[in-house]
Coordinates of C-alpha atoms in Angstrom, one line a residue:
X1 CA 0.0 31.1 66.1
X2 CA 1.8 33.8 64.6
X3 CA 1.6 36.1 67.3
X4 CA 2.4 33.7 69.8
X5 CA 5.7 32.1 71.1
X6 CA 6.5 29.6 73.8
X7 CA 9.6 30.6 76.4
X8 CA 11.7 28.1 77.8
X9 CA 14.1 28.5 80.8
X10 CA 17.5 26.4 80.0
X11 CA 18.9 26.2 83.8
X12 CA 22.7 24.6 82.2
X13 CA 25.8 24.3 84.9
X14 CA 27.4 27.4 83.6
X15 CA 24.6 30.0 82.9
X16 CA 20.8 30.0 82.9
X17 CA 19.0 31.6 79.9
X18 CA 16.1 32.3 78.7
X19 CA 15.1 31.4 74.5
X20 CA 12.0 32.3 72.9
X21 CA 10.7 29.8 70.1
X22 CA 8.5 30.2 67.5
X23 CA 5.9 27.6 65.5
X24 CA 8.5 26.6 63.6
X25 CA 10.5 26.1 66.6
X26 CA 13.4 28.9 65.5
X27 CA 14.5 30.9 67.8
X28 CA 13.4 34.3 68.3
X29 CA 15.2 35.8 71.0
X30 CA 18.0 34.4 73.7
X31 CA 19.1 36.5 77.0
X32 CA 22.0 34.1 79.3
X33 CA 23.5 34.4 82.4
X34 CA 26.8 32.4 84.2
X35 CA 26.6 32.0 87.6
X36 CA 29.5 31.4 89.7
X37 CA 31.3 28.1 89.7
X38 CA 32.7 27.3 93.6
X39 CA 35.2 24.9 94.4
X40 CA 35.8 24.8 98.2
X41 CA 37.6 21.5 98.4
X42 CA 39.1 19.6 95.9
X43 CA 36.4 17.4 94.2
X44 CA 33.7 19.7 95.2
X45 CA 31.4 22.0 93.0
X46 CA 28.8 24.1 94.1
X47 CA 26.6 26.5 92.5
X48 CA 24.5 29.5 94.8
X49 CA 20.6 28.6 94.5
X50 CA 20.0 32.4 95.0
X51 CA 22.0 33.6 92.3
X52 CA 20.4 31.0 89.6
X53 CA 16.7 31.7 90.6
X54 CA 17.9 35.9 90.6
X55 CA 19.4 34.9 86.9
X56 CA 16.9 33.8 85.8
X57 CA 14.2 35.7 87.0
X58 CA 16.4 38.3 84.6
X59 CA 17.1 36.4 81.7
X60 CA 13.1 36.1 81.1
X61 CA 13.2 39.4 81.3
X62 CA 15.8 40.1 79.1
X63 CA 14.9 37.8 76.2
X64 CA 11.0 39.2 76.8
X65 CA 12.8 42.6 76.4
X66 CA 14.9 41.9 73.4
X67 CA 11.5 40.4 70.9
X68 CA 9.6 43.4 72.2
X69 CA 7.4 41.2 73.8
X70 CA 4.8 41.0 77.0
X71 CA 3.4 37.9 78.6
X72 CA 0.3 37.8 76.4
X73 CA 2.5 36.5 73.4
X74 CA 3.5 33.8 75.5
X75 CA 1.2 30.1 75.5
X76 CA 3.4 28.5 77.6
X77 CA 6.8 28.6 80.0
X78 CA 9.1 25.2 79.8
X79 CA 11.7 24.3 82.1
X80 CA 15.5 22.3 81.4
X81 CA 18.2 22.1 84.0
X82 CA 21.3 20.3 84.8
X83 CA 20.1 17.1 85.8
X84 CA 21.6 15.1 89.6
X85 CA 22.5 19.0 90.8
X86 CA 20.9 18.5 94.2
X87 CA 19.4 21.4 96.3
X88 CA 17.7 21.2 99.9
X89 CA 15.7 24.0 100.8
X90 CA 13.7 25.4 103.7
X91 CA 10.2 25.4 102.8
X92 CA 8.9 28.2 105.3
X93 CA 11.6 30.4 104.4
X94 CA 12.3 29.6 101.0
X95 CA 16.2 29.9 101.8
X96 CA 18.6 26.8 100.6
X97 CA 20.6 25.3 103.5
X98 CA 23.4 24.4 101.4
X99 CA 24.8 25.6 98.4
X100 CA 23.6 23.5 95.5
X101 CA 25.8 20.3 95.2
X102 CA 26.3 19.8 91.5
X103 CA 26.4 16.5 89.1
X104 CA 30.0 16.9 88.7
X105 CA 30.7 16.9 92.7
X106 CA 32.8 13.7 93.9
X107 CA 32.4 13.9 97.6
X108 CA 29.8 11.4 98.2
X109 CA 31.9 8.9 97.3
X110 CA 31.9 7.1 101.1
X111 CA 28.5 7.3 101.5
X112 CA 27.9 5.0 98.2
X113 CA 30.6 2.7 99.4
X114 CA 28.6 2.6 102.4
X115 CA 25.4 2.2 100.6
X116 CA 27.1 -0.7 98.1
X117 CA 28.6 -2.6 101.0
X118 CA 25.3 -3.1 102.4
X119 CA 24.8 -5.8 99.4
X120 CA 25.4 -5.5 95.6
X121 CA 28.1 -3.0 95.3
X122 CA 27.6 -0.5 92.5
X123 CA 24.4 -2.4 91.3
X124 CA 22.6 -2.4 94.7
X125 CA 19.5 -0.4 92.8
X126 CA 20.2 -1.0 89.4
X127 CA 17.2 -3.4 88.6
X128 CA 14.9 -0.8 90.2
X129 CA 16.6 2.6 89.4
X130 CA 18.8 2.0 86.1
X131 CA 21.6 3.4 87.3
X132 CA 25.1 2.4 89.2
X133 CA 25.6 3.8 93.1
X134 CA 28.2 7.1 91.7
X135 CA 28.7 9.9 93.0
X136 CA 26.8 11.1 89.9
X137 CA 23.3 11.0 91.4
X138 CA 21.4 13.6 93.6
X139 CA 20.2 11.3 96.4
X140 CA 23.5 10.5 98.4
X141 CA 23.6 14.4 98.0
X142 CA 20.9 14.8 100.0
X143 CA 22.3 12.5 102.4
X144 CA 25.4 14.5 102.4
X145 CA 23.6 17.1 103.3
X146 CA 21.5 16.1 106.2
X147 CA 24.8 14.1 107.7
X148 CA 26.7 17.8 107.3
X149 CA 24.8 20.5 108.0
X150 CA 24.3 21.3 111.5
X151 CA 20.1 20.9 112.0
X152 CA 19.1 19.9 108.6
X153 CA 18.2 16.1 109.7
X154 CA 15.8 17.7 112.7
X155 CA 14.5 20.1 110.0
X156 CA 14.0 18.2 107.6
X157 CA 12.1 15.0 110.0
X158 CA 9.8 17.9 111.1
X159 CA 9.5 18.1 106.9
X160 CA 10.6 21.9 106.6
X161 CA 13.1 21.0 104.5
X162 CA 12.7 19.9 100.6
X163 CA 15.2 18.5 97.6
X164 CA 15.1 18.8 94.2
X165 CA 17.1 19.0 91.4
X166 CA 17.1 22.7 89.6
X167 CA 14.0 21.9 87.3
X168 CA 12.3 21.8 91.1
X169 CA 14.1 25.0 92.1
X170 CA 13.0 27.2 89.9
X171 CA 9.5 25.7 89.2
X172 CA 8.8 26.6 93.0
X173 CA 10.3 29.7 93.2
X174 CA 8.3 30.7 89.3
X175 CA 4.8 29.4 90.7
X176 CA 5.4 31.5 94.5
X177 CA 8.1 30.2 96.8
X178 CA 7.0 30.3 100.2
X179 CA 3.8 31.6 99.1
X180 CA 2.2 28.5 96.9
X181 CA 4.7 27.0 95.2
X182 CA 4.5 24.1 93.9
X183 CA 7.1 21.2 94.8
X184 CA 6.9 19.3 91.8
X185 CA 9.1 17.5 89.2
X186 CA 9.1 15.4 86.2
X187 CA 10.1 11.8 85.4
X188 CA 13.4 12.2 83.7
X189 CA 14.8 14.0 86.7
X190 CA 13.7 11.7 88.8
X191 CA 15.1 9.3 87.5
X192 CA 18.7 10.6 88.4
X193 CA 18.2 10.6 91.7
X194 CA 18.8 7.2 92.6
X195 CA 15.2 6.9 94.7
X196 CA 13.1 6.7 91.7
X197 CA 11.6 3.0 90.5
X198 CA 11.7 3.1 86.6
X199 CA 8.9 0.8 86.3
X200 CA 6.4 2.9 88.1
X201 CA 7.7 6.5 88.3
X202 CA 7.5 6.8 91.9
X203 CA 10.0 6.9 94.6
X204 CA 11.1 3.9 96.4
X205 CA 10.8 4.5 99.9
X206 CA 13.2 1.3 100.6
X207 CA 16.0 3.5 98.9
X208 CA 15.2 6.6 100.5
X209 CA 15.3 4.6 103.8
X210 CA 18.7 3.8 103.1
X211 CA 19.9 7.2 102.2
X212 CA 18.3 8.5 105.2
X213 CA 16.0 10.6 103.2
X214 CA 12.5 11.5 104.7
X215 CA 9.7 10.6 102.1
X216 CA 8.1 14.2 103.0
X217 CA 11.3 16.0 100.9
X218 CA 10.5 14.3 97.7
X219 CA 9.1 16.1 95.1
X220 CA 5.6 14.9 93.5
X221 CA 6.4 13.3 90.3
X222 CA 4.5 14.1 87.1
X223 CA 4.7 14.1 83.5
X224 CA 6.9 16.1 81.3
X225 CA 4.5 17.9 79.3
X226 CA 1.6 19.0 81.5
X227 CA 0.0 22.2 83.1
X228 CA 1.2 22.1 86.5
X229 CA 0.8 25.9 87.2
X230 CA 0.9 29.4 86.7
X231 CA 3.7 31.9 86.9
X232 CA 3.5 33.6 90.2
X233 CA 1.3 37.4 90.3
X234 CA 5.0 39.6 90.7
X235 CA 6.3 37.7 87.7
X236 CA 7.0 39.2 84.4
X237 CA 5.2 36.2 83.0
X238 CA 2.0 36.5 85.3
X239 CA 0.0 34.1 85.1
X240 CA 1.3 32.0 81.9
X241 CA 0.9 28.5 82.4
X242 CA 3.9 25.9 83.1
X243 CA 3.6 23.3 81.1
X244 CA 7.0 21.2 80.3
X245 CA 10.0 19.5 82.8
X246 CA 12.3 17.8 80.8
X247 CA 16.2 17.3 82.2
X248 CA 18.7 18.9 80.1
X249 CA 19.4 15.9 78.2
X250 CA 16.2 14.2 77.7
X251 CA 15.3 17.9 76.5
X252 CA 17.6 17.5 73.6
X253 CA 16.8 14.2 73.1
X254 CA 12.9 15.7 72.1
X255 CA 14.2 18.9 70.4
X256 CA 16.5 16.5 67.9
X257 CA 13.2 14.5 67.2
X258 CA 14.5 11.6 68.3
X259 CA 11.2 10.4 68.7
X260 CA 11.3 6.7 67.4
X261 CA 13.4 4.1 68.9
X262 CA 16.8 3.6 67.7
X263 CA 17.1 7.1 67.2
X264 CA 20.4 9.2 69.1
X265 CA 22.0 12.2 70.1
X266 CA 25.0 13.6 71.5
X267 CA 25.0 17.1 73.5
X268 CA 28.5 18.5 73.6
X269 CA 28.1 20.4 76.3
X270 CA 30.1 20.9 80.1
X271 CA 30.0 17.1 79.8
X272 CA 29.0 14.7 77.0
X273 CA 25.8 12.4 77.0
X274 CA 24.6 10.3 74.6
X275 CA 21.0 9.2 74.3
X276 CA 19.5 6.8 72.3
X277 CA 15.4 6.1 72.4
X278 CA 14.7 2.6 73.3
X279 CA 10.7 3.4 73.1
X280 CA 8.5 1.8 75.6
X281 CA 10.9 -1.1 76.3
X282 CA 13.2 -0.7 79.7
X283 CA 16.7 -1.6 78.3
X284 CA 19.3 -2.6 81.2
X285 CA 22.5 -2.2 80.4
X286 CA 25.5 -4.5 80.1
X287 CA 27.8 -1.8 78.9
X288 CA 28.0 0.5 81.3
X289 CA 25.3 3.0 80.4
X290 CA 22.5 4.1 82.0
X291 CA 19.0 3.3 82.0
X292 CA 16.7 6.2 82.3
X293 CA 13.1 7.6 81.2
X294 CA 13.9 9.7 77.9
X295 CA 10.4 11.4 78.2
X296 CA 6.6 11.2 79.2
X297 CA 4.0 13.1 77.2
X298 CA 0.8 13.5 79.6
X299 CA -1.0 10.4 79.9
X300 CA 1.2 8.5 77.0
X301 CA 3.3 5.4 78.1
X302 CA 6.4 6.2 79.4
X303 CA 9.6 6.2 77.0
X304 CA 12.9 4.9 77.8
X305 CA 16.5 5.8 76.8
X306 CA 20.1 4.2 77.3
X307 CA 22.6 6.8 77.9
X308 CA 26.2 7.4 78.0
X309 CA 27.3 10.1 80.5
X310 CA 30.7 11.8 80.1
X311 CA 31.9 13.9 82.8
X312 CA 34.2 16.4 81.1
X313 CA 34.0 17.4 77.7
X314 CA 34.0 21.3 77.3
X315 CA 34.7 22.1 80.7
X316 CA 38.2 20.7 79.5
X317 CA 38.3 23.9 77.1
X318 CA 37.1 25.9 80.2
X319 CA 39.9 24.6 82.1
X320 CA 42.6 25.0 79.6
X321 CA 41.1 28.7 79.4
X322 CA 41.1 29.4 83.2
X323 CA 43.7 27.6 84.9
X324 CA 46.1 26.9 82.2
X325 CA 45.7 29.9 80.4
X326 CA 46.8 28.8 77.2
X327 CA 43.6 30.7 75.7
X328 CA 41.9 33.4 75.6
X329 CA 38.1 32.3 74.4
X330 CA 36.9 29.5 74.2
X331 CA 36.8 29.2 71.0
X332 CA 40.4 29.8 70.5
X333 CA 40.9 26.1 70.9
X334 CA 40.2 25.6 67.4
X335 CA 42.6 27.4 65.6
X336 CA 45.5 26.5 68.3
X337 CA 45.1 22.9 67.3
X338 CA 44.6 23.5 63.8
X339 CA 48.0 24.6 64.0
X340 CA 49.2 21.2 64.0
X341 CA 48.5 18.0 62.0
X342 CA 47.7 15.8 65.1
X343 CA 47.9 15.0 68.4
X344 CA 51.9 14.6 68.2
X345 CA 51.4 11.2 70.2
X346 CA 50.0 13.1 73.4
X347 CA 46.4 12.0 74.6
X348 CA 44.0 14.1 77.9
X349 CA 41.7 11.9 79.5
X350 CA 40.4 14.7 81.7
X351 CA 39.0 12.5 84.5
X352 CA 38.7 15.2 86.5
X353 CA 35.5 13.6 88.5
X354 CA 36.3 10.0 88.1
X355 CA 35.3 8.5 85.3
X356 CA 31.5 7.9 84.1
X357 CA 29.8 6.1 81.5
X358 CA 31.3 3.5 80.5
X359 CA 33.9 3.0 83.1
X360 CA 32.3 4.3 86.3
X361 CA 35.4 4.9 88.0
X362 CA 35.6 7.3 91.3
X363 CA 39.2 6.6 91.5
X364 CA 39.9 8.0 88.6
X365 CA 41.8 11.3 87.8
X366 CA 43.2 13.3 85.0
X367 CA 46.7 13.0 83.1
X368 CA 48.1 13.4 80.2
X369 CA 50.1 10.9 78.6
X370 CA 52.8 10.6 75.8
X371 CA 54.6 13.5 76.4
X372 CA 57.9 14.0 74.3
X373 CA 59.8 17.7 73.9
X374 CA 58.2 17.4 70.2
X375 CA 54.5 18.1 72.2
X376 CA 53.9 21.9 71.8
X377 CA 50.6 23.6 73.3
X378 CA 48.8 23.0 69.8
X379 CA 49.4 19.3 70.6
X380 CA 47.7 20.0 73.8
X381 CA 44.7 21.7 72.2
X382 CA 44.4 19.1 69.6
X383 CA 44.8 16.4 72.6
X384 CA 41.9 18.4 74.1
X385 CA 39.6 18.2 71.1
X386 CA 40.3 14.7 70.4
X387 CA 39.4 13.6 74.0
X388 CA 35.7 14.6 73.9
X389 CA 35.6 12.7 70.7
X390 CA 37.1 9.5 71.8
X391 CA 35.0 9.2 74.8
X392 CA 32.0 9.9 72.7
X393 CA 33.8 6.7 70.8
X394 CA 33.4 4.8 73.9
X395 CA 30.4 5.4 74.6
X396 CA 28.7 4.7 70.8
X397 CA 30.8 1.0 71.2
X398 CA 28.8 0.0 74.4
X399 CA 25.1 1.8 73.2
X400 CA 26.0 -0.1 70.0
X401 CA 26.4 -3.5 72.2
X402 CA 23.4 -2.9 74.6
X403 CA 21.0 -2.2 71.9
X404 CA 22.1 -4.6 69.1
X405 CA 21.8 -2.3 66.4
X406 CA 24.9 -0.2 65.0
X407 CA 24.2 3.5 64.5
X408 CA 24.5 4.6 61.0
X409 CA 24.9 8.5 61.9
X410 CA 24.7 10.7 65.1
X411 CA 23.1 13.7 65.5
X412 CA 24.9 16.7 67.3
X413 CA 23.9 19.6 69.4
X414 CA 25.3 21.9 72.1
X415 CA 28.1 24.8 72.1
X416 CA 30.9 22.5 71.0
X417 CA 29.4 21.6 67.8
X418 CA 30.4 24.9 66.0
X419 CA 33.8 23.5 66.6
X420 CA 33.9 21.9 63.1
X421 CA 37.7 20.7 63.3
X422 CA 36.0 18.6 66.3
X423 CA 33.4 17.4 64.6
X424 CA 35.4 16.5 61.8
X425 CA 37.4 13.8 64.1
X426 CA 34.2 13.1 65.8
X427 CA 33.0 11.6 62.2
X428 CA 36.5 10.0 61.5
X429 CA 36.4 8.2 65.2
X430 CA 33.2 6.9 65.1
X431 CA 33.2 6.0 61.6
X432 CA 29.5 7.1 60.7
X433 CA 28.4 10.7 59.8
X434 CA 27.8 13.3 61.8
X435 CA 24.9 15.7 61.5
X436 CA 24.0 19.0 62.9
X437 CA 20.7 20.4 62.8
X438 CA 19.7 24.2 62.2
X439 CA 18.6 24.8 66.1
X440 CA 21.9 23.4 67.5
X441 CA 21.1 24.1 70.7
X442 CA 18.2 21.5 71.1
X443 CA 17.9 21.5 75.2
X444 CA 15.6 24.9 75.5
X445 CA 13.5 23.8 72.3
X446 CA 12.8 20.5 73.6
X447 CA 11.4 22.1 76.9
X448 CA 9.7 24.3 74.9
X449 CA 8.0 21.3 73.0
X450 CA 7.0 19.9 75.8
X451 CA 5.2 23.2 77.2
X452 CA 4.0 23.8 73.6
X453 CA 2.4 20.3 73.2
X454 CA 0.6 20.7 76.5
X455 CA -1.1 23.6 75.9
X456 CA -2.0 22.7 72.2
X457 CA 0.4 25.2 70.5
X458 CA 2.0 22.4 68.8
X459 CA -0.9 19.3 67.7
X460 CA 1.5 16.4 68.1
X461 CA 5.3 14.9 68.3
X462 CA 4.6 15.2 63.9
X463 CA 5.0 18.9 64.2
X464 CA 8.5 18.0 66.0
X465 CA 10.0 15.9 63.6
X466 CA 8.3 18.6 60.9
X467 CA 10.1 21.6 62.8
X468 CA 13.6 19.6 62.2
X469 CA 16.3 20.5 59.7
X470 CA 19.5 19.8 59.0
X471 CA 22.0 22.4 58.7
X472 CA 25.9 20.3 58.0
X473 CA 27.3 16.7 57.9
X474 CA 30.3 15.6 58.4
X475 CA 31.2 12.5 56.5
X476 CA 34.1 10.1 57.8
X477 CA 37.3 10.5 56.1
X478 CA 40.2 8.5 58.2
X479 CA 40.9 4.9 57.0
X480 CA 39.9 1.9 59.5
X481 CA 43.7 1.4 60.1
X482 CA 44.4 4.7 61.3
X483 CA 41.1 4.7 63.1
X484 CA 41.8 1.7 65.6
X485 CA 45.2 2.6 66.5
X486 CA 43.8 5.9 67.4
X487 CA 41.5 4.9 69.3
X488 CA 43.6 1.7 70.8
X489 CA 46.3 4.5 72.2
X490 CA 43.7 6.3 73.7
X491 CA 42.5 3.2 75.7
X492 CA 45.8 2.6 76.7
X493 CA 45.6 6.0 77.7
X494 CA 42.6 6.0 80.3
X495 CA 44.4 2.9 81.7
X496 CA 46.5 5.1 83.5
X497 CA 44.0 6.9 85.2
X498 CA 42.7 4.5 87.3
X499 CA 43.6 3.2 90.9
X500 CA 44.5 7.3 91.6
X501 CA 42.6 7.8 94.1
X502 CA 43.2 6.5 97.8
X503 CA 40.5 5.9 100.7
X504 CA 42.1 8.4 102.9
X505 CA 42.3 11.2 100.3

């Protein structure tokens, strides 16, 4: 094994990249690419298809370039992407017909009011798909788009046109495009699209009916760690087999080796989402959360996962970067609010999409509340910090009540997680330690575990939970007292959020 690696394309909201793992699943050589964030309308996101699949046709390259590298050191190619980022494509040409319509996109709110007021509101699907009718989800995407853009419902009834979420994107394009590739994704993506039945891992076609959907756009569904292909002959990866989907999140989920139920994670990321492993038992939630499929190995029985999905976490740092400008990097956020001892009584709840997990509110929007002329812009940072941390609180409460079992600690991963003076208050909210492995960012090397296992590079899930280390913890230090009415003003807080929104905005 020594001189061979596994790749895995990380397809994020921001950038794509490209990581090469080793046995000991450490990383041996990263290349990343952003892509261009558009915002036509207010509430809208979109990303350009043909820019991602150009990205990261180069960040293979790159990272292939910087371990001095060719194909034959690579056993296997794993994909992760941002999950319910819908695309609908032209099959014969290979060109999208839309821009991509991403997760964090709010304009489909009337069609699942439309959907809900056929019967069962928000929970219309739940017992079949696990999740609530939100803007969130890729199929009333779809719909958007076959409603929207002129000829795409006579395209795609003559089945020219196809969907998928990014996994399916660049799998097709990597194994040929127009020329062979192959339309194909895994369960955990498919099960953010609101069409898939959790039970059986295959789409409804009552729900697409609804949605409008032809059957012949679907993507075939298989399992997460399987050969489906080859990379395509021009590829700088000719012929390497594709051997792992796994949604971004569900990806982490496997590179923390949460592999036994009860176990969790939390990706700080563009948003927050919390997983825990429920194993083979379907878990609906009372809560709020979502039930989804966590991961499927092969021919193994399905696992299952609640999850908690926050909208806007470190796209709130991006924000305060870009259209505030009271930062320069990213990072900067840190030592801004470091230069302040708290949050000077001001609180963000950046519901800049509505509100997800637990609260599920479209109507939802930003503010920030408690201002006083004490509040500097190191308030503000602080207040910026603090809000990923108490939605995470939120979301721990209501995984905490679904599965009957309290967490006892919480392992962390993502590019907010070398923010220590946030995962400091991230301890002291919750109450239970937080832990940070070596390999924080967990979403490429679970794809590349997934790959890896299917191709017999690594022998089992053992080699996983092997591979893991920890690298820091962070032990609570706030008392209980201080704690609660924390965490009770924030609540107060995202009170004032809601009802924003009108029907004729």
């Amino acid at each position: 094994m020594a001189d061979q690696y596994v790749i895995a394309v990380d397809q994020g909201t921001t950038s794509t990249r490209a990581m090469i793992f080793n046995h000991e699943g450490r990383v041996v050589a990263v290349d990343q690419m952003e892509h261009q964030q558009i915002f036509p309308k207010a509430g809208w996101v979109e990303h350009d298809a043909t820019e991602i699949w150009n990205n990261t046709r180069e960040v293979v390259a790159g990272a292939l370039a910087k371990a001095d590298l060719t194909k034959d050191a690579i056993a296997a190619v794993g994909i992760t992407n941002q999950r319910e980022t819908a695309l609908v494509w032209d099959r014969t040409t290979g060109k999208p017909v839309y821009n991509a319509i991403v997760w964090q996109d709010t304009r489909t709110d009337a069609i699942c009011q439309q959907l809900g007021a056929l019967g069962g509101g928000q929970e219309r699907y739940k017992d079949k798909v696990g999740l609530p009718l939100a803007t969130y989800f890729s199929g009333p995407k779809v719909r958007w788009v076959l409603d929207n853009v002129e000829g795409a419902r006579e395209k795609a009834e003559a089945g020219d046109l196809v969907f998928g979420n990014m996994d399916t994107w660049v799998l097709w394009n990597m194994t040929g495009g127009v020329d062979g590739g192959l339309h194909v994704t895994d369960p955990t993506n498919a099960s953010r699209t609101l069409l898939m039945d959790l039970r059986t891992l295959s789409w409804d076609a009552d729900i697409a009916a609804d949605m409008g959907i032809p059957m012949s756009m679907l993507p075939e569904i298989r399992s997460s760690s399987e050969v489906y292909g080859t990379v395509r002959a021009q590829g700088v990866l000719a012929g390497v087999p594709i051997a792992g989907i796994l949604g971004d999140q569900q990806a982490a989920t496997f590179g923390q080796a949460c592999l036994s139920p009860g176990e969790a994670k939390n990706t700080y990321g563009t948003g927050n989402f919390m997983l825990i492993n429920t194993g083979t038992e379907l878990v609906p939630s009372k809560n709020g959360l979502l039930t989804t499929v966590c991961y499927k190995i092969g021919e193994q029985d399905t696992i299952y996962a609640l999850e908690g999905s926050i909208a806007v976490t470190g796209s709130l740092v991006q924000w305060v970067r870009d259209n505030l400008g009271l930062i320069a990097a990213a990072p900067d956020i840190e030592d801004l609010a470091k230069s302040v001892e708290d949050n000077g009584g001001a609180y963000f709840v950046p519901a800049f999409s509505g509100l997800f997990a637990p609260h599920w509110r479209s109507d939802a929007r930003g503010a920030i509340v408690g201002l006083t002329r004490y509040v500097n812009k190191g308030h503000i940072a602080r207040a910026v910090l603090e809000a990923t941390a108490f939605q995470s609180r939120e979301v721990l409460d209501a995984m905490n009540a679904d599965s009957g079992v309290d967490l006892t600690a919480l392992k962390v991963d993502g590019g907010m997680v070398v923010n220590e003076t946030l995962m400091q208050f991230q301890a002291d909210i919750l109450g239970v330690p937080v832990i940070r492995p070596v390999v924080a960012e967990t979403t490429a090397l679970g794809a590349a575990y997934a790959a890896g296992l299917a191709v017999g590079y690594w022998d089992s899930e053992e080699d996983i939970r092997t591979n893991w280390a920890e690298d820091k913890r962070w032990e609570p230090q706030m008392d209980a007292a201080q704690r609660e009415k924390l965490y009770a003003k924030w609540r107060k807080a995202v009170t004032k959020t809601l009802d924003w929104v009108e029907e004729d905005d």
